[in-house]
Short mmCIF file of C-alpha atoms in Angstrom, two decimals:
data_model
loop_
_atom_site.label_atom_id
_atom_site.label_comp_id
_atom_site.label_asym_id
_atom_site.label_seq_id
_atom_site.Cartn_x
_atom_site.Cartn_y
_atom_site.Cartn_z
CA MET A 127 -21.33 49.88 -76.16
CA ILE A 128 -18.77 50.69 -78.86
CA ALA A 129 -21.41 50.24 -81.56
CA ILE A 130 -23.74 52.66 -79.75
CA ALA A 131 -20.95 55.23 -79.42
CA LEU A 132 -20.26 55.01 -83.18
CA ALA A 133 -23.89 55.36 -84.25
CA LEU A 134 -23.64 59.14 -84.67
CA GLU A 135 -20.29 58.91 -86.50
CA PRO A 136 -18.31 61.01 -83.99
CA ALA A 137 -15.04 62.72 -84.82
CA LEU A 138 -13.74 61.80 -81.35
CA LEU A 139 -14.26 58.53 -79.49
CA ILE A 140 -13.57 58.63 -75.75
CA ALA A 141 -12.87 55.20 -74.24
CA ASP A 142 -12.87 55.46 -70.44
CA GLU A 143 -11.22 52.32 -69.01
CA PRO A 144 -13.10 50.07 -71.47
CA THR A 145 -10.88 47.04 -70.79
CA THR A 146 -10.58 47.24 -67.00
CA ALA A 147 -11.37 43.90 -65.30
CA LEU A 148 -11.68 42.09 -68.65
CA ASP A 149 -9.73 38.89 -69.15
CA VAL A 150 -6.64 39.23 -71.33
CA THR A 151 -8.07 37.70 -74.50
CA THR A 152 -11.23 39.81 -74.39
CA GLN A 153 -9.09 42.84 -73.60
CA ALA A 154 -6.89 42.13 -76.64
CA GLN A 155 -9.98 41.80 -78.84
CA ILE A 156 -11.37 45.15 -77.65
CA LEU A 157 -8.04 46.88 -78.25
CA ARG A 158 -7.80 45.47 -81.78
CA LEU A 159 -11.37 46.55 -82.46
CA ILE A 160 -10.72 50.13 -81.36
CA ILE A 161 -7.55 50.29 -83.48
CA GLU A 162 -9.43 48.97 -86.53
CA ILE A 163 -12.28 51.46 -86.03
CA GLN A 164 -9.85 54.35 -85.62
CA LYS A 165 -8.06 53.44 -88.85
CA LYS A 166 -11.25 52.79 -90.82
CA HIS A 167 -13.05 55.99 -89.83
CA GLY A 168 -10.03 58.21 -89.35
CA MET A 169 -11.35 59.38 -86.00
CA ALA A 170 -9.46 60.58 -82.97
CA VAL A 171 -9.49 58.34 -79.89
CA LEU A 172 -8.96 59.48 -76.31
CA PHE A 173 -8.18 56.26 -74.43
CA ILE A 174 -8.23 56.52 -70.64
CA THR A 175 -6.46 53.77 -68.72
CA HIS A 176 -4.29 53.09 -65.68
CA ASP A 177 -2.43 50.22 -67.40
CA PHE A 178 0.77 51.17 -69.24
CA GLY A 179 0.71 47.75 -70.90
CA VAL A 180 -2.50 48.82 -72.62
CA VAL A 181 -0.95 52.22 -73.42
CA ALA A 182 1.92 50.42 -75.16
CA GLU A 183 -0.55 48.51 -77.34
CA ILE A 184 -2.87 51.30 -78.45
CA ALA A 185 -1.47 54.81 -78.00
CA HIS A 186 0.39 57.16 -80.32
CA ARG A 187 0.86 59.91 -77.76
CA VAL A 188 0.62 59.73 -73.96
CA ALA A 189 -0.55 62.25 -71.37
CA VAL A 190 0.11 61.46 -67.70
CA LEU A 191 -2.19 63.00 -65.08
CA ARG A 192 -1.54 63.29 -61.36
CA GLU A 193 -3.93 64.93 -58.91
CA GLY A 194 -5.69 66.77 -61.72
CA ARG A 195 -2.49 68.08 -63.32
CA LEU A 196 -0.74 67.13 -66.53
CA VAL A 197 2.77 66.07 -65.50
CA GLU A 198 4.02 64.62 -68.78
CA LEU A 199 2.98 64.68 -72.44
CA GLY A 200 4.73 63.26 -75.47
CA GLU A 201 5.11 60.53 -78.06
CA LYS A 202 4.53 57.03 -76.75
CA MET A 203 8.13 55.87 -77.26
CA ASP A 204 9.50 58.92 -75.47
CA VAL A 205 7.18 58.68 -72.46
CA LEU A 206 7.40 54.92 -71.98
CA THR A 207 11.11 54.47 -72.61
CA ARG A 208 12.50 57.85 -71.49
CA PRO A 209 10.07 59.25 -68.91
CA ARG A 210 11.04 62.63 -67.47
CA ASP A 211 8.69 62.83 -64.49
CA ASP A 212 9.20 60.81 -61.29
CA TYR A 213 5.49 59.95 -61.15
CA THR A 214 5.59 58.52 -64.68
CA ARG A 215 8.64 56.46 -63.77
CA MET A 216 6.81 55.13 -60.71
CA LEU A 217 3.82 54.08 -62.82
CA ILE A 218 6.06 52.32 -65.31
CA ARG A 219 7.90 50.49 -62.53
CA SER A 220 4.50 49.26 -61.29
CA VAL A 221 3.62 47.54 -64.59
CA PRO A 222 3.73 43.75 -64.03
CA THR A 223 5.66 41.72 -66.56
CA LEU A 224 5.55 38.11 -67.71
CA GLN A 225 8.89 37.38 -66.06
CA PRO A 226 8.26 34.84 -63.25
CA HIS A 227 9.86 35.60 -59.90
CA GLY A 228 11.62 32.22 -59.84
CA ARG A 229 11.27 31.63 -56.11
CA PRO A 230 11.51 27.92 -55.25
CA VAL A 231 8.92 26.34 -52.95
CA PRO A 232 10.50 25.01 -49.74
CA PRO A 233 11.02 21.24 -50.11
CA GLY A 234 8.90 19.06 -47.88
CA ALA A 235 6.28 21.75 -47.20
CA ALA A 236 3.05 20.28 -45.81
CA THR A 237 0.04 20.07 -48.12
CA VAL A 238 -2.68 22.39 -46.81
CA LEU A 239 -5.30 21.93 -49.55
CA ARG A 240 -5.80 18.93 -51.82
CA ILE A 241 -8.46 19.04 -54.55
CA ARG A 242 -9.36 15.79 -56.29
CA GLU A 243 -11.74 15.46 -59.27
CA LEU A 244 -13.76 18.49 -58.15
CA SER A 245 -16.81 19.15 -60.33
CA LYS A 246 -19.69 21.60 -60.21
CA THR A 247 -22.77 21.37 -62.41
CA TYR A 248 -25.52 23.97 -62.36
CA VAL A 249 -29.01 22.84 -63.30
CA ASP A 250 -31.54 25.39 -64.54
CA ARG A 251 -35.21 24.46 -64.61
CA HIS A 252 -37.35 26.53 -66.96
CA TRP A 253 -41.00 27.28 -66.26
CA LEU A 254 -42.04 24.78 -68.95
CA GLY A 255 -40.26 22.08 -66.97
CA ARG A 256 -37.21 21.70 -69.22
CA ARG A 257 -33.83 21.28 -67.55
CA ARG A 258 -30.48 22.61 -68.70
CA SER A 259 -27.19 21.53 -67.17
CA VAL A 260 -24.06 23.70 -67.21
CA ARG A 261 -20.75 22.11 -66.18
CA ALA A 262 -18.84 25.01 -64.60
CA ALA A 263 -15.99 22.88 -63.26
CA SER A 264 -15.04 19.39 -64.32
CA GLU A 265 -12.65 16.98 -62.58
CA VAL A 266 -10.34 19.69 -61.26
CA SER A 267 -7.33 18.48 -59.26
CA PHE A 268 -4.46 20.37 -57.62
CA GLU A 269 -2.64 20.88 -54.32
CA VAL A 270 -1.51 23.95 -52.39
CA ARG A 271 1.31 23.60 -49.87
CA LYS A 272 2.23 25.69 -46.88
CA GLY A 273 4.17 28.79 -47.91
CA GLN A 274 3.21 28.32 -51.57
CA THR A 275 1.15 30.49 -53.90
CA LEU A 276 -0.71 28.62 -56.63
CA GLY A 277 -2.15 30.71 -59.45
CA LEU A 278 -5.42 29.63 -61.05
CA VAL A 279 -5.61 31.47 -64.38
CA GLY A 280 -7.88 31.58 -67.40
CA GLU A 281 -10.49 33.62 -69.23
CA SER A 282 -13.73 34.82 -67.71
CA GLY A 283 -16.12 31.88 -67.50
CA SER A 284 -13.33 29.31 -67.36
CA GLY A 285 -14.45 28.10 -63.92
CA LYS A 286 -11.81 29.72 -61.68
CA SER A 287 -14.22 31.48 -59.31
CA THR A 288 -16.53 28.47 -59.24
CA VAL A 289 -13.66 26.37 -57.91
CA ALA A 290 -12.87 29.02 -55.28
CA ARG A 291 -16.47 29.21 -54.12
CA CYS A 292 -16.63 25.42 -53.84
CA ILE A 293 -13.47 25.41 -51.72
CA VAL A 294 -14.84 27.98 -49.25
CA ARG A 295 -18.23 26.22 -49.46
CA LEU A 296 -20.19 29.23 -50.63
CA ILE A 297 -21.63 26.77 -53.16
CA GLU A 298 -21.96 22.99 -52.97
CA PRO A 299 -19.63 20.92 -55.16
CA SER A 300 -21.35 18.31 -57.31
CA ALA A 301 -18.57 15.75 -56.99
CA GLY A 302 -14.98 15.30 -55.87
CA GLU A 303 -12.89 15.91 -52.77
CA ILE A 304 -11.77 19.11 -51.01
CA ARG A 305 -9.28 18.01 -48.39
CA LEU A 306 -8.08 20.44 -45.76
CA GLY A 307 -5.31 18.43 -44.20
CA GLU A 308 -6.82 14.96 -44.01
CA LEU A 309 -10.45 16.06 -43.70
CA ASN A 310 -12.68 16.00 -46.78
CA ILE A 311 -14.76 19.13 -46.21
CA ALA A 312 -16.78 18.49 -49.38
CA GLU A 313 -18.73 15.93 -47.36
CA LEU A 314 -19.61 18.31 -44.52
CA ARG A 315 -22.87 20.23 -44.23
CA GLY A 316 -24.38 22.90 -42.03
CA ALA A 317 -23.05 23.23 -38.49
CA ALA A 318 -20.24 20.75 -39.17
CA LEU A 319 -18.61 23.33 -41.45
CA ARG A 320 -18.57 26.17 -38.93
CA PRO A 321 -15.36 25.22 -37.07
CA LEU A 322 -13.53 24.91 -40.39
CA ARG A 323 -14.58 28.18 -42.02
CA SER A 324 -11.90 30.08 -40.16
CA LYS A 325 -9.23 27.89 -41.76
CA ILE A 326 -10.04 29.10 -45.29
CA GLN A 327 -10.64 32.77 -46.02
CA ILE A 328 -11.26 34.61 -49.29
CA VAL A 329 -10.62 38.14 -50.56
CA PHE A 330 -12.99 39.11 -53.36
CA GLN A 331 -12.52 41.28 -56.43
CA ASP A 332 -14.60 44.33 -55.57
CA PRO A 333 -13.44 46.15 -52.42
CA TYR A 334 -16.37 48.56 -52.72
CA ARG A 335 -18.98 45.84 -52.17
CA SER A 336 -17.03 43.61 -49.78
CA LEU A 337 -17.51 45.79 -46.69
CA ASN A 338 -20.77 46.69 -44.93
CA PRO A 339 -21.09 50.49 -45.29
CA ARG A 340 -22.97 50.71 -41.95
CA ARG A 341 -20.19 49.13 -39.90
CA THR A 342 -16.80 50.56 -39.00
CA VAL A 343 -13.79 48.79 -40.42
CA GLY A 344 -12.82 47.82 -36.88
CA GLU A 345 -16.12 45.98 -36.41
CA ALA A 346 -15.65 44.30 -39.80
CA ILE A 347 -12.20 43.00 -38.85
CA MET A 348 -13.25 41.91 -35.35
CA GLU A 349 -16.43 40.15 -36.47
CA GLY A 350 -14.75 36.84 -37.29
CA PRO A 351 -12.71 36.50 -34.09
CA LEU A 352 -15.71 37.54 -31.97
CA ASN A 353 -17.86 34.88 -33.66
CA TYR A 354 -15.24 32.28 -32.73
CA GLY A 355 -15.21 33.28 -29.07
CA VAL A 356 -12.22 35.61 -28.93
CA PRO A 357 -12.73 38.19 -26.15
CA ARG A 358 -13.44 41.68 -27.48
CA PRO A 359 -10.25 43.30 -26.06
CA GLU A 360 -8.14 40.58 -27.69
CA ALA A 361 -10.06 40.92 -30.97
CA LEU A 362 -9.50 44.68 -30.92
CA GLU A 363 -5.78 44.27 -30.30
CA ARG A 364 -5.63 41.73 -33.14
CA ALA A 365 -7.39 44.22 -35.43
CA ARG A 366 -4.83 46.90 -34.53
CA ARG A 367 -1.94 44.56 -35.31
CA LEU A 368 -3.48 43.54 -38.62
CA MET A 369 -4.07 47.14 -39.67
CA ALA A 370 -0.37 47.77 -39.09
CA LEU A 371 0.49 44.59 -41.03
CA VAL A 372 -1.44 45.79 -44.11
CA ARG A 373 0.18 49.25 -43.88
CA MET A 374 -2.88 51.03 -42.47
CA ASP A 375 -3.15 53.34 -39.46
CA PRO A 376 -4.68 51.42 -36.50
CA GLN A 377 -6.31 54.70 -35.46
CA ALA A 378 -8.57 54.35 -38.51
CA LEU A 379 -10.49 51.38 -37.04
CA GLY A 380 -13.35 53.69 -36.06
CA ARG A 381 -13.87 54.98 -39.59
CA TYR A 382 -16.34 53.70 -42.20
CA PRO A 383 -15.60 52.11 -45.60
CA HIS A 384 -16.65 55.17 -47.65
CA GLN A 385 -13.79 57.10 -46.04
CA PHE A 386 -11.16 54.93 -47.75
CA SER A 387 -9.90 54.50 -51.30
CA GLY A 388 -10.30 51.26 -53.25
CA GLY A 389 -6.76 50.14 -52.47
CA GLN A 390 -7.21 50.91 -48.78
CA ARG A 391 -10.48 48.98 -48.70
CA GLN A 392 -8.79 45.97 -50.24
CA ARG A 393 -6.10 46.13 -47.55
CA ILE A 394 -8.88 46.19 -44.93
CA CYS A 395 -10.48 43.15 -46.59
CA ILE A 396 -7.13 41.35 -46.38
CA ALA A 397 -6.86 42.24 -42.69
CA ARG A 398 -10.40 40.94 -42.12
CA ALA A 399 -9.55 37.65 -43.83
CA LEU A 400 -6.41 37.23 -41.71
CA ALA A 401 -8.20 38.04 -38.44
CA VAL A 402 -9.32 34.44 -37.94
CA GLU A 403 -5.79 33.14 -38.60
CA PRO A 404 -6.55 30.98 -41.67
CA GLU A 405 -4.35 28.22 -43.04
CA LEU A 406 -5.35 29.01 -46.64
CA LEU A 407 -5.99 32.45 -48.15
CA ILE A 408 -7.82 32.70 -51.47
CA ALA A 409 -7.54 35.89 -53.53
CA ASP A 410 -10.26 35.90 -56.20
CA GLU A 411 -9.28 38.57 -58.77
CA ALA A 412 -8.34 40.68 -55.75
CA VAL A 413 -6.30 43.27 -57.71
CA SER A 414 -8.13 43.43 -61.05
CA ALA A 415 -10.21 46.49 -60.05
CA LEU A 416 -7.19 48.48 -58.81
CA ASP A 417 -5.02 50.90 -60.75
CA VAL A 418 -1.52 49.73 -61.61
CA SER A 419 0.38 51.49 -58.83
CA VAL A 420 -2.07 50.40 -56.10
CA GLN A 421 -2.13 46.92 -57.63
CA ALA A 422 1.65 46.70 -57.27
CA GLN A 423 1.39 47.70 -53.61
CA VAL A 424 -1.30 45.10 -52.86
CA LEU A 425 0.63 42.37 -54.68
CA SER A 426 3.72 43.20 -52.60
CA LEU A 427 1.51 43.04 -49.51
CA PHE A 428 0.22 39.56 -50.45
CA GLU A 429 3.80 38.38 -50.90
CA GLU A 430 4.89 39.86 -47.56
CA ILE A 431 1.94 38.21 -45.80
CA ARG A 432 2.72 34.84 -47.38
CA GLN A 433 6.31 35.05 -46.18
CA ARG A 434 5.62 36.35 -42.68
CA LEU A 435 2.72 34.03 -41.90
CA ASP A 436 3.89 31.05 -44.00
CA LEU A 437 0.41 30.84 -45.54
CA ALA A 438 -0.82 28.69 -48.37
CA MET A 439 -2.37 30.93 -51.02
CA LEU A 440 -4.63 30.29 -54.00
CA PHE A 441 -4.38 33.32 -56.28
CA ILE A 442 -7.09 33.54 -58.96
CA THR A 443 -6.46 35.93 -61.83
CA HIS A 444 -7.05 36.42 -65.55
CA ASP A 445 -3.84 38.45 -65.86
CA LEU A 446 -0.78 36.29 -66.44
CA ARG A 447 1.47 39.26 -65.62
CA VAL A 448 0.00 39.29 -62.11
CA ALA A 449 0.46 35.52 -61.85
CA ALA A 450 4.11 35.88 -62.84
CA ARG A 451 4.67 38.35 -60.03
CA VAL A 452 3.27 36.34 -57.11
CA CYS A 453 2.74 32.69 -58.07
CA ASP A 454 5.09 29.75 -57.58
CA GLU A 455 2.96 27.37 -59.65
CA VAL A 456 0.23 28.02 -62.21
CA ALA A 457 -2.82 25.96 -63.20
CA VAL A 458 -4.51 27.08 -66.42
CA MET A 459 -8.28 26.58 -66.68
CA ARG A 460 -10.39 26.43 -69.82
CA GLU A 461 -14.09 25.58 -69.97
CA GLY A 462 -14.07 24.19 -66.45
CA ARG A 463 -10.99 21.99 -66.82
CA ILE A 464 -7.31 22.38 -65.98
CA VAL A 465 -5.42 22.14 -69.28
CA GLU A 466 -1.90 22.86 -68.01
CA HIS A 467 -0.27 22.87 -64.58
CA GLY A 468 3.29 23.36 -63.43
CA PRO A 469 5.92 25.80 -62.15
CA ALA A 470 5.27 29.41 -63.17
CA SER A 471 8.79 29.55 -64.60
CA GLU A 472 7.79 26.88 -67.14
CA ILE A 473 4.10 27.61 -67.82
CA LEU A 474 4.59 31.33 -68.45
CA VAL A 475 7.88 31.05 -70.35
CA ARG A 476 7.48 27.77 -72.28
CA PRO A 477 3.75 26.94 -72.34
CA ARG A 478 2.90 23.61 -73.94
CA GLU A 479 -0.80 24.13 -74.63
CA ALA A 480 -2.02 26.32 -77.49
CA TYR A 481 -4.59 27.89 -75.16
CA THR A 482 -1.93 28.92 -72.67
CA ARG A 483 0.17 30.34 -75.50
CA SER A 484 -2.82 32.41 -76.59
CA LEU A 485 -3.19 33.82 -73.07
CA VAL A 486 0.49 34.74 -72.95
CA ALA A 487 0.28 36.33 -76.41
CA ALA A 488 -2.70 38.46 -75.30
CA ALA A 489 -0.91 40.00 -72.27
CA PRO A 490 -0.83 43.77 -72.96
CA GLY A 491 2.59 45.30 -73.47
CA ARG A 492 4.37 41.94 -73.34
CA ASN A 493 6.71 42.80 -76.26
CA PHE A 494 7.28 46.43 -75.32
CA ALA A 495 10.62 47.51 -73.87
CA PHE A 496 9.60 49.87 -71.08
CA ALA A 497 12.04 52.10 -69.28
CA SER A 498 14.17 50.15 -66.82
CA GLN A 499 11.96 48.77 -64.05
#
């Protein structure tokens, strides 16, 4: 897309969120490319982004917009280190950093999920009869304990989402164990899985496609409990409580998804996942499509839910800054394998593997001294 935009040799290049939802290494490559092009051609660049980490990497001057109005304009160093407007200060406070939270996992916590040697191989058969095998996950092993958040991090295509989809049995694993308590659910098929699906719930990346536009959010939240035999009045009361838990107005249960913002929809998706009272909650890039201030709110919500409900959480992300904010332990995936695993306070501060170090080095704004957060 950048090459197409440069074909007519423009004097101004407008980049509208070109790195949103990209993994950190790809994002770093795109930012370097834009900087090189700007220097080589001497063109002006208008870079639109919600991420002040990206602003710190690429900008010379910064303009801050709020509700269609320009609230602050100035040199990058002035705006990011000495912001004048309260809204700018709020955005800067919302920027996640690579500093792990340092919260210890309670000793003796029960293991909720145990993965052993999990593998997934996709086989494509071409029309000429040739077969091609792609190993998306290979011999993956980890555990998640009650009250713990484990971060599964890596570039796009590293196998993170494949592992998540195997765990919730949206796809069939090729080999290995997925133990929920003592039960190996990798061996179960069809109707035998139904009683267990409520124990593991997932929140996906895109809140705009996760909800049926023809159903009210109340019906979406109540669907799971109703399917498991909960009486409708009880399911409705549960939906009201969950809306309050995710900081939403229970009176909004009769509204439709298009009437909510992206951050609000993701809160509704979280409420829907919690409605069946799961033991394990999986968040698959659940904040990557949100702007930085809404992202901070949703991350705080995940942490509050983990504490209040004592849930086990598997948090999948390509952004190590997000992992630092919510994860107790981190497992780093590359090409379908876990290459490093340990406490977030060690993996993100003193990574042993060169690949992990490259991910840390690619985190936008990691060396920039923002205004006090």
